[in-house]
XYZ file of C-alpha atoms in Angstrom:
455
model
C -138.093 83.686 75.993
C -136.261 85.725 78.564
C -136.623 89.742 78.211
C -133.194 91.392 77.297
C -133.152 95.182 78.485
C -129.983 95.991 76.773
C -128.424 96.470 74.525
C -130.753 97.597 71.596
C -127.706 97.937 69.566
C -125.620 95.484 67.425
C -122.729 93.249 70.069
C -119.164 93.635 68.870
C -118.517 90.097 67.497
C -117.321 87.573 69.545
C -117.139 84.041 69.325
C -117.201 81.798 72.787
C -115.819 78.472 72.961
C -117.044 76.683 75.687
C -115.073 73.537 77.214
C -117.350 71.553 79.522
C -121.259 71.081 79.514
C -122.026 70.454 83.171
C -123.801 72.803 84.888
C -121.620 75.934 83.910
C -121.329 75.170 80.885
C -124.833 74.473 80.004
C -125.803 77.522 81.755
C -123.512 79.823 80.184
C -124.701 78.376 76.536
C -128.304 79.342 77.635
C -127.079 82.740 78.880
C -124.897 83.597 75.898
C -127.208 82.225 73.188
C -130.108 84.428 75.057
C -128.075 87.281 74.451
C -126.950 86.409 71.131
C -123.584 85.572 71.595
C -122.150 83.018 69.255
C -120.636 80.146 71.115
C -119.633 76.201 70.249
C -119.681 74.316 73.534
C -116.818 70.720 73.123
C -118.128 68.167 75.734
C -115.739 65.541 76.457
C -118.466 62.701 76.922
C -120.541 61.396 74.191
C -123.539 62.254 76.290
C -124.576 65.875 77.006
C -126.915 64.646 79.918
C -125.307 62.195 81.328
C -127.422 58.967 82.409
C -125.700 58.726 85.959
C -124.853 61.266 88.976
C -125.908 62.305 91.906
C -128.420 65.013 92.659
C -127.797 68.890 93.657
C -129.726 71.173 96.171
C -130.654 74.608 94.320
C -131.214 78.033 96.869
C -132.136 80.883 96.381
C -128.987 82.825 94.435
C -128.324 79.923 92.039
C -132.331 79.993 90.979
C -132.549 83.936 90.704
C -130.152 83.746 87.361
C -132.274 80.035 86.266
C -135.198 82.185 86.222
C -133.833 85.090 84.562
C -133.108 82.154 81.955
C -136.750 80.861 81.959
C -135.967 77.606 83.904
C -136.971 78.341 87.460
C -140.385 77.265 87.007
C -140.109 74.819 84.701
C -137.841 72.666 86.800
C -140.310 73.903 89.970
C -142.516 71.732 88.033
C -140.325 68.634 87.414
C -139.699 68.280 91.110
C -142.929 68.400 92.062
C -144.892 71.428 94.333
C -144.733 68.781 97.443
C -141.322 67.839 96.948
C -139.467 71.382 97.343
C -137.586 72.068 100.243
C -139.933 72.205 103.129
C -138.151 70.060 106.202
C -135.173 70.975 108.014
C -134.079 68.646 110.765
C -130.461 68.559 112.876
C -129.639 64.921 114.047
C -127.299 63.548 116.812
C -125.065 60.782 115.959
C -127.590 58.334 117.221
C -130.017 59.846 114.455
C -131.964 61.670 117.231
C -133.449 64.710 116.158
C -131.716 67.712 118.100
C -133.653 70.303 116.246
C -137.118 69.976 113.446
C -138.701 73.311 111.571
C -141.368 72.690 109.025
C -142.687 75.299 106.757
C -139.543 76.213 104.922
C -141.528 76.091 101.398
C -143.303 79.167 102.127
C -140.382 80.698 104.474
C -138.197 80.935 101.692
C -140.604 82.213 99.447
C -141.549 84.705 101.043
C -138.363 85.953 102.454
C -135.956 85.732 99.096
C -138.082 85.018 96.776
C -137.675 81.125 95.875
C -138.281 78.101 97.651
C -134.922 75.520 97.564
C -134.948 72.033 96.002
C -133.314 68.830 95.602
C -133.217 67.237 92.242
C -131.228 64.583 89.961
C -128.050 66.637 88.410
C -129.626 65.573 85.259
C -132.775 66.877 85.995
C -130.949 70.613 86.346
C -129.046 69.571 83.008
C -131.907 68.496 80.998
C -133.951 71.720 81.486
C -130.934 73.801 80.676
C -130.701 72.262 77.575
C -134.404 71.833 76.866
C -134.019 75.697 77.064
C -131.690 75.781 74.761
C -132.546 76.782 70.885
C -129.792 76.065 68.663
C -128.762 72.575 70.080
C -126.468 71.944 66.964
C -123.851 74.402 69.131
C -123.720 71.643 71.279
C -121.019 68.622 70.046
C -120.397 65.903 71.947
C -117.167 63.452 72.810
C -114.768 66.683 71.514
C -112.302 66.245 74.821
C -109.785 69.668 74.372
C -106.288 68.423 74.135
C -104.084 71.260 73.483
C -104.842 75.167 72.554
C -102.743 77.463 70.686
C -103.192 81.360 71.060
C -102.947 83.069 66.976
C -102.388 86.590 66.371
C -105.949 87.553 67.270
C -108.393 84.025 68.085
C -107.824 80.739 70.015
C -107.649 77.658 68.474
C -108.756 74.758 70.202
C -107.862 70.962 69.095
C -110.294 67.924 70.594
C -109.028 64.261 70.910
C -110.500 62.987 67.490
C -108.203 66.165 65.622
C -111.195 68.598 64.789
C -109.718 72.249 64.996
C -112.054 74.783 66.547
C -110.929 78.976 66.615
C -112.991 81.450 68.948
C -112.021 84.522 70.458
C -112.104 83.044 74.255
C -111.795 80.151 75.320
C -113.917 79.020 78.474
C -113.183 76.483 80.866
C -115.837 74.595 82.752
C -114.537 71.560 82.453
C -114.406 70.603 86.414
C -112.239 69.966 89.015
C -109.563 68.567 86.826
C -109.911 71.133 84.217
C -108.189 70.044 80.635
C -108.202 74.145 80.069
C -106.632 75.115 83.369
C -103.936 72.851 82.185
C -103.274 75.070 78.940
C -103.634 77.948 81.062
C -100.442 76.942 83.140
C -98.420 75.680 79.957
C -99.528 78.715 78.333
C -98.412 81.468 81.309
C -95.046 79.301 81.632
C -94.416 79.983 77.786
C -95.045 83.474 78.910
C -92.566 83.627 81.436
C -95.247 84.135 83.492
C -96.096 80.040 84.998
C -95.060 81.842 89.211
C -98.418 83.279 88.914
C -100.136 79.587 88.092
C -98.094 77.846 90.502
C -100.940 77.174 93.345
C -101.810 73.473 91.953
C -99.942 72.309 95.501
C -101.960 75.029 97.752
C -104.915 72.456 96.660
C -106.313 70.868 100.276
C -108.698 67.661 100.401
C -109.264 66.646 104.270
C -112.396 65.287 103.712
C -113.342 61.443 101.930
C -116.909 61.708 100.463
C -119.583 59.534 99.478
C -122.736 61.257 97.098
C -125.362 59.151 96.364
C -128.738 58.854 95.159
C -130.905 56.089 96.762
C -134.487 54.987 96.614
C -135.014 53.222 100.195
C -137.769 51.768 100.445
C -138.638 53.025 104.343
C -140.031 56.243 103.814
C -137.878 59.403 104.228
C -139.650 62.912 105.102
C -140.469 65.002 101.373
C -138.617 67.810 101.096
C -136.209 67.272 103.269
C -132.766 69.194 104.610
C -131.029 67.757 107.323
C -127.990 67.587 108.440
C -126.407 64.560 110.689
C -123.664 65.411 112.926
C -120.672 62.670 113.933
C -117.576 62.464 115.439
C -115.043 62.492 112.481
C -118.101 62.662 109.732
C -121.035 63.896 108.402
C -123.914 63.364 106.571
C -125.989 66.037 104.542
C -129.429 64.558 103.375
C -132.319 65.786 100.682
C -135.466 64.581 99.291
C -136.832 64.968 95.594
C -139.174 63.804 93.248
C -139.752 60.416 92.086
C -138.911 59.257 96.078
C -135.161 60.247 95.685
C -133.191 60.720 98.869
C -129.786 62.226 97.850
C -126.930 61.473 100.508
C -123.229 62.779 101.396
C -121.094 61.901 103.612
C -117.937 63.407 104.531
C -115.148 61.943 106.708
C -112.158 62.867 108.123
C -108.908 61.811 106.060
C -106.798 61.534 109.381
C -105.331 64.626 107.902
C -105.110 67.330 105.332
C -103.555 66.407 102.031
C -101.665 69.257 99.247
C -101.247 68.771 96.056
C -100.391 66.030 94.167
C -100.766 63.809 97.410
C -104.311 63.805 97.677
C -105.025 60.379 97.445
C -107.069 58.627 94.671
C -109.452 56.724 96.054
C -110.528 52.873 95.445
C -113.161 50.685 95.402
C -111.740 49.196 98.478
C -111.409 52.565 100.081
C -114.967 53.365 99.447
C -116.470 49.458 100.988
C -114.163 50.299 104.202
C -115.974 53.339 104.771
C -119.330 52.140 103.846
C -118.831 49.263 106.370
C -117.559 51.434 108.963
C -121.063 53.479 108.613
C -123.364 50.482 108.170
C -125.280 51.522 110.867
C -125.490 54.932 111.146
C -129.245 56.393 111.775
C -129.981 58.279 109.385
C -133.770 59.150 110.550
C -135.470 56.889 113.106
C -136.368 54.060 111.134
C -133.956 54.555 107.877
C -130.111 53.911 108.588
C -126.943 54.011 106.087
C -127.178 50.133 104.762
C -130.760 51.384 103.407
C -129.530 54.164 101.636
C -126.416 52.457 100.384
C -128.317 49.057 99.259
C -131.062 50.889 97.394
C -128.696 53.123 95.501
C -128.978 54.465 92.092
C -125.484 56.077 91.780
C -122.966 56.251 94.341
C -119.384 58.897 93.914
C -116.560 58.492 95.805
C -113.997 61.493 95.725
C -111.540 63.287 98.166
C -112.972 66.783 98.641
C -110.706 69.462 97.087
C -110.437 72.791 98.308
C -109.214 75.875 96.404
C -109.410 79.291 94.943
C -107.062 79.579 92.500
C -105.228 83.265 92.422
C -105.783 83.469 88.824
C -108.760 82.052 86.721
C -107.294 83.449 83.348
C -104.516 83.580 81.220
C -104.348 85.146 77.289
C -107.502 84.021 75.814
C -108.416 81.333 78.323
C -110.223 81.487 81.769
C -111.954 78.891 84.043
C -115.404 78.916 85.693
C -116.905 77.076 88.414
C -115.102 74.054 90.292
C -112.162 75.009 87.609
C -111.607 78.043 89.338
C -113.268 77.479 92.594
C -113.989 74.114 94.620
C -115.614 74.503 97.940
C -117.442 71.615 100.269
C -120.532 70.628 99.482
C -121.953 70.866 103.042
C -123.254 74.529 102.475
C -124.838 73.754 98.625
C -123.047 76.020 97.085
C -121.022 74.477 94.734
C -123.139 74.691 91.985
C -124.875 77.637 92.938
C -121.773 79.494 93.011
C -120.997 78.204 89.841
C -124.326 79.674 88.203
C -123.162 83.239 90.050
C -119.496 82.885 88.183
C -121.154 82.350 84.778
C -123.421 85.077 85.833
C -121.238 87.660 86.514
C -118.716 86.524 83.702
C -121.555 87.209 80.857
C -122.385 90.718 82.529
C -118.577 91.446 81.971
C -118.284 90.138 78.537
C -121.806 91.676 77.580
C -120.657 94.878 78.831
C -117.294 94.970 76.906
C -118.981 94.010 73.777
C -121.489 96.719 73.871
C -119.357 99.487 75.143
C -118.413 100.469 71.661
C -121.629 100.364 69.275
C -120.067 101.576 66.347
C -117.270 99.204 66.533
C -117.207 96.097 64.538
C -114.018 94.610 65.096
C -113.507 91.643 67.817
C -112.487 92.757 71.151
C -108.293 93.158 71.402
C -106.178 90.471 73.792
C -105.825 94.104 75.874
C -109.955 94.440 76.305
C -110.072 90.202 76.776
C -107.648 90.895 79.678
C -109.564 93.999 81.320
C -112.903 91.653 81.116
C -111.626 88.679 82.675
C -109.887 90.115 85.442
C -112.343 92.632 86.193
C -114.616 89.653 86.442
C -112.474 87.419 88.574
C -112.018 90.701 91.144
C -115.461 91.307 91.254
C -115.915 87.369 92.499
C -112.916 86.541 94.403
C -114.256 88.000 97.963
C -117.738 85.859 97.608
C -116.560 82.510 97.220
C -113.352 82.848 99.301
C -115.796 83.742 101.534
C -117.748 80.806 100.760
C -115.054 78.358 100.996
C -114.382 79.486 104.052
C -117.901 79.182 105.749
C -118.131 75.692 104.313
C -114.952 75.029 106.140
C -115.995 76.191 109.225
C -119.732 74.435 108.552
C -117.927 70.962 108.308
C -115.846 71.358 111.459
C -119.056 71.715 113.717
C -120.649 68.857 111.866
C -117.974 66.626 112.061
C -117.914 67.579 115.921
C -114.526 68.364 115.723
C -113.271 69.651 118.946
C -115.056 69.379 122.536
C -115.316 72.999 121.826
C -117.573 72.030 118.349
C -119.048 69.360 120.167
C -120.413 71.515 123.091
C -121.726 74.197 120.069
C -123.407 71.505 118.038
C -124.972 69.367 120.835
C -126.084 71.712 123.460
C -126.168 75.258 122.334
C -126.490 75.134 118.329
C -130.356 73.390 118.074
C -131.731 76.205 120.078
C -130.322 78.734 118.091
C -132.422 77.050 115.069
C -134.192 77.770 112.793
C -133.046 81.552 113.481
C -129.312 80.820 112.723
C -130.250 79.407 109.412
C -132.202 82.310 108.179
C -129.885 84.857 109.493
C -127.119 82.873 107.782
C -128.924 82.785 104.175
C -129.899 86.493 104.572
C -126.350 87.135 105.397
C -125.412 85.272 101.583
C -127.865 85.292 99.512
C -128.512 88.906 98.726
C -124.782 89.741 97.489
C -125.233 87.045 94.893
C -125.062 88.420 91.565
C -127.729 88.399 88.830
C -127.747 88.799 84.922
C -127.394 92.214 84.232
C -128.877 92.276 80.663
C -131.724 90.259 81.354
C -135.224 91.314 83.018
C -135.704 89.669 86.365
C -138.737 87.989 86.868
C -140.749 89.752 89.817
C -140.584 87.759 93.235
C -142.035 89.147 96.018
C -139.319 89.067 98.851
C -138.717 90.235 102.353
C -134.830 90.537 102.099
C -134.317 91.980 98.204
C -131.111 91.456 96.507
C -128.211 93.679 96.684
C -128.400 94.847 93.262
C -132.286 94.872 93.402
C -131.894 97.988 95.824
C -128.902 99.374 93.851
C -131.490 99.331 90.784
C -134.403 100.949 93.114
C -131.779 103.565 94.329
C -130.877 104.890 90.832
């Protein structure tokens, strides 16, 4: 089990309930039950790892907080010691190979620590909850329909009419968050809904494809690359078991708000496939191989957002509820591990700040927690969002200006761009504060690994 440095003393009780078991919410369950937190986690589906998806790429700040959590090394092991990210190639739209750097296994290690990986989303999923203890916290096809804030607890009501009461309520629930809903009924009841109103600032101007494909040409192990186009992109991994996992992102014709961000159908998705038949996707594999040897294939607009407020009363929203960013950087889900991260070091602080106390935290301290958390997060992913913005203009070649960078001047700045990029990102990522880190020798040490060293 994971070492907890503090506190030695009894919590203040506290009772999470936890809407959502992707990859927040599995995560946070870990992380709370590690610190012994009570929680009950309500997943929608009747499956808690879910038998289809796509995959996810894991770097270096998502996998500092898994291994504070005990997983790093088990899912190290899963994907396989030859499978971890070790190739990083840039490719023209013809599939020629404008810039190749091997070696990136040992790079990464040694310069922050932990080497990045591809792997099935259920993969991650599965060793979160193999991790977890006390699986009977975990209940299955309880979709949240409404919430209703008592005098001092949330009460939570699913789709088949079971009542549940916590003292927060925690959405991870997605991009179309079922709790971010209540949050906006709940701040208009309030008076306060002008707050909550930034459902229209929403953006999508990209279409994307994520699969998971076994092609049968072979495609280099631990691979990265990136495939530049005019108007599209791909991004392109390798993991165990022969997986390639694929995006790509086009260009909408333009950028959508709102509620007009279009759904998108099965007829949308064959248009797009056929118009990218061809592509190269490496020398010898091309887009028909990846698409005809799929496993799981996603179609969605891509949604873009930071949402001004992640909380409201008893309720607040983690990951892709409170923050949706492009995919073309991998940091979706990492990000989302950071949230849950630094959302436990705020509860976890509040809850021990009082030793002596035995009475539930107030709706006054739930308030001070959750939007001390959200300040202390806002700059990163904004941030983030942003540099995946500008990421998928230069690989979707989207000026001459971008086209000039990408074609001509970008390869030669590789693989020094990349590093100086990562070092630039990962060491502000935030860490569990009330759990040991692991010791990683590293280059470039965390932020708060020299804030520790300094005091």
């Amino acid at each position: 089990m994971p070492t907890k440095l503090a506190p030695n003393h009894p919590l203040r009780p506290c009772h999470v309930l936890i809407a959502g078991g992707g990859i927040a919410g599995l995560t946070l369950a870990l992380v709370l039950e590690t610190h012994g937190i009570p929680y009950t986690l309500l997943e929608a589906y009747p499956e808690i790892i879910p038998k289809t998806g796509a995959g996810i790429c894991l770097l270096p700040n998502g996998l500092r907080i898994l291994d504070q959590v005990g997983c790093y090394d088990d899912l190290r092991s899963r994907v396989g010691e030859d499978n971890l990210m070790e190739n990083v190639y840039l490719r023209d739209e013809d599939g020629k190979a404008l810039h190749y750097s091997d070696g990136w296994t040992e790079r990464m290690v040694e310069r922050w620590g932990y080497a990045g990986l591809w792997c099935d989303r259920s993969m991650l999923l599965q060793t979160l909850y193999d991790h977890i203890v006390d699986k009977s916290r975990l209940l299955t096809s309880k979709r949240v329909t409404n919430t209703r804030h008592l005098e001092d607890s949330i009460e939570v009501t699913t789709t088949d009419g079971s009542i549940y009461t916590g003292d927060i309520l925690v959405g991870t629930d997605g991009t179309h968050s079922r709790v971010r809903e209540e949050m906006v009924r709940y701040a208009n009841e309030l008076g306060i809904g002008d707050d909550y109103t930034d459902s229209d600032e929403v953006s999508a101007t990209y279409a994307c494809l994520f699969g998971l494909s076994t092609p049968s040409r072979a495609m280099p192990r631990g691979l990265l690359s990136w495939n530049l186009g005019h108007g599209y992109a791909y991004a392109i991994g390798t993991g165990p078991e022969n997986r390639t996992y694929w995006l790509l992102a086009k260009h909408m014709g333009t950028t959508y708000q709102g509620s007009e961000i279009p759904r998108l159908t099965d007829e949308d998705r064959e248009r797009i496939v056929r118009e990218h038949w061809d592509n190269p996707i490496t020398e010898e594999v091309r887009m028909k191989d990846l698409y005809e040897s799929r496993l799981d294939l996603v179609m969605t607009p891509l949604r873009e957002i930071v949402y001004k407020r992640w909380d409201c009363g008893r309720m607040v929203v983690l990951g892709d509820a409170g923050h949706k960013m492009l995919p073309i950087i991998a940091q979706g889900g990492n990000q989302a591990i950071e949230t849950v991260a630094a959302f436990t070091n705020g509860l976890v602080s509040a809850l021990s700040a009082q030793p002596s106390s035995t009475t539930p935290l107030s709706q006054e301290e739930i308030t001070a927690v959750l939007r001390t958390f959200q300040a202390s997060r806002i700059e990163r992913v904004s941030k983030i969002v942003e540099i995946g913005q500008q990421r998928q203009k230069m690989d979707t070649l989207s000026s001459p200006e971008m086209e000039e960078l990408m074609l001509k001047k970008f390869p030669a700045l590789l693989p020094g761009v990349l590093v100086s990029r990562w070092d630039q990102s990962f060491p502000k990522a935030v860490s569990l504060g009330g759990l040991e880190r692991p010791f990683r020798k590293k280059e470039v040490p965390f932020e708060d690994e020299k804030l520790e060293e300094e005091m």
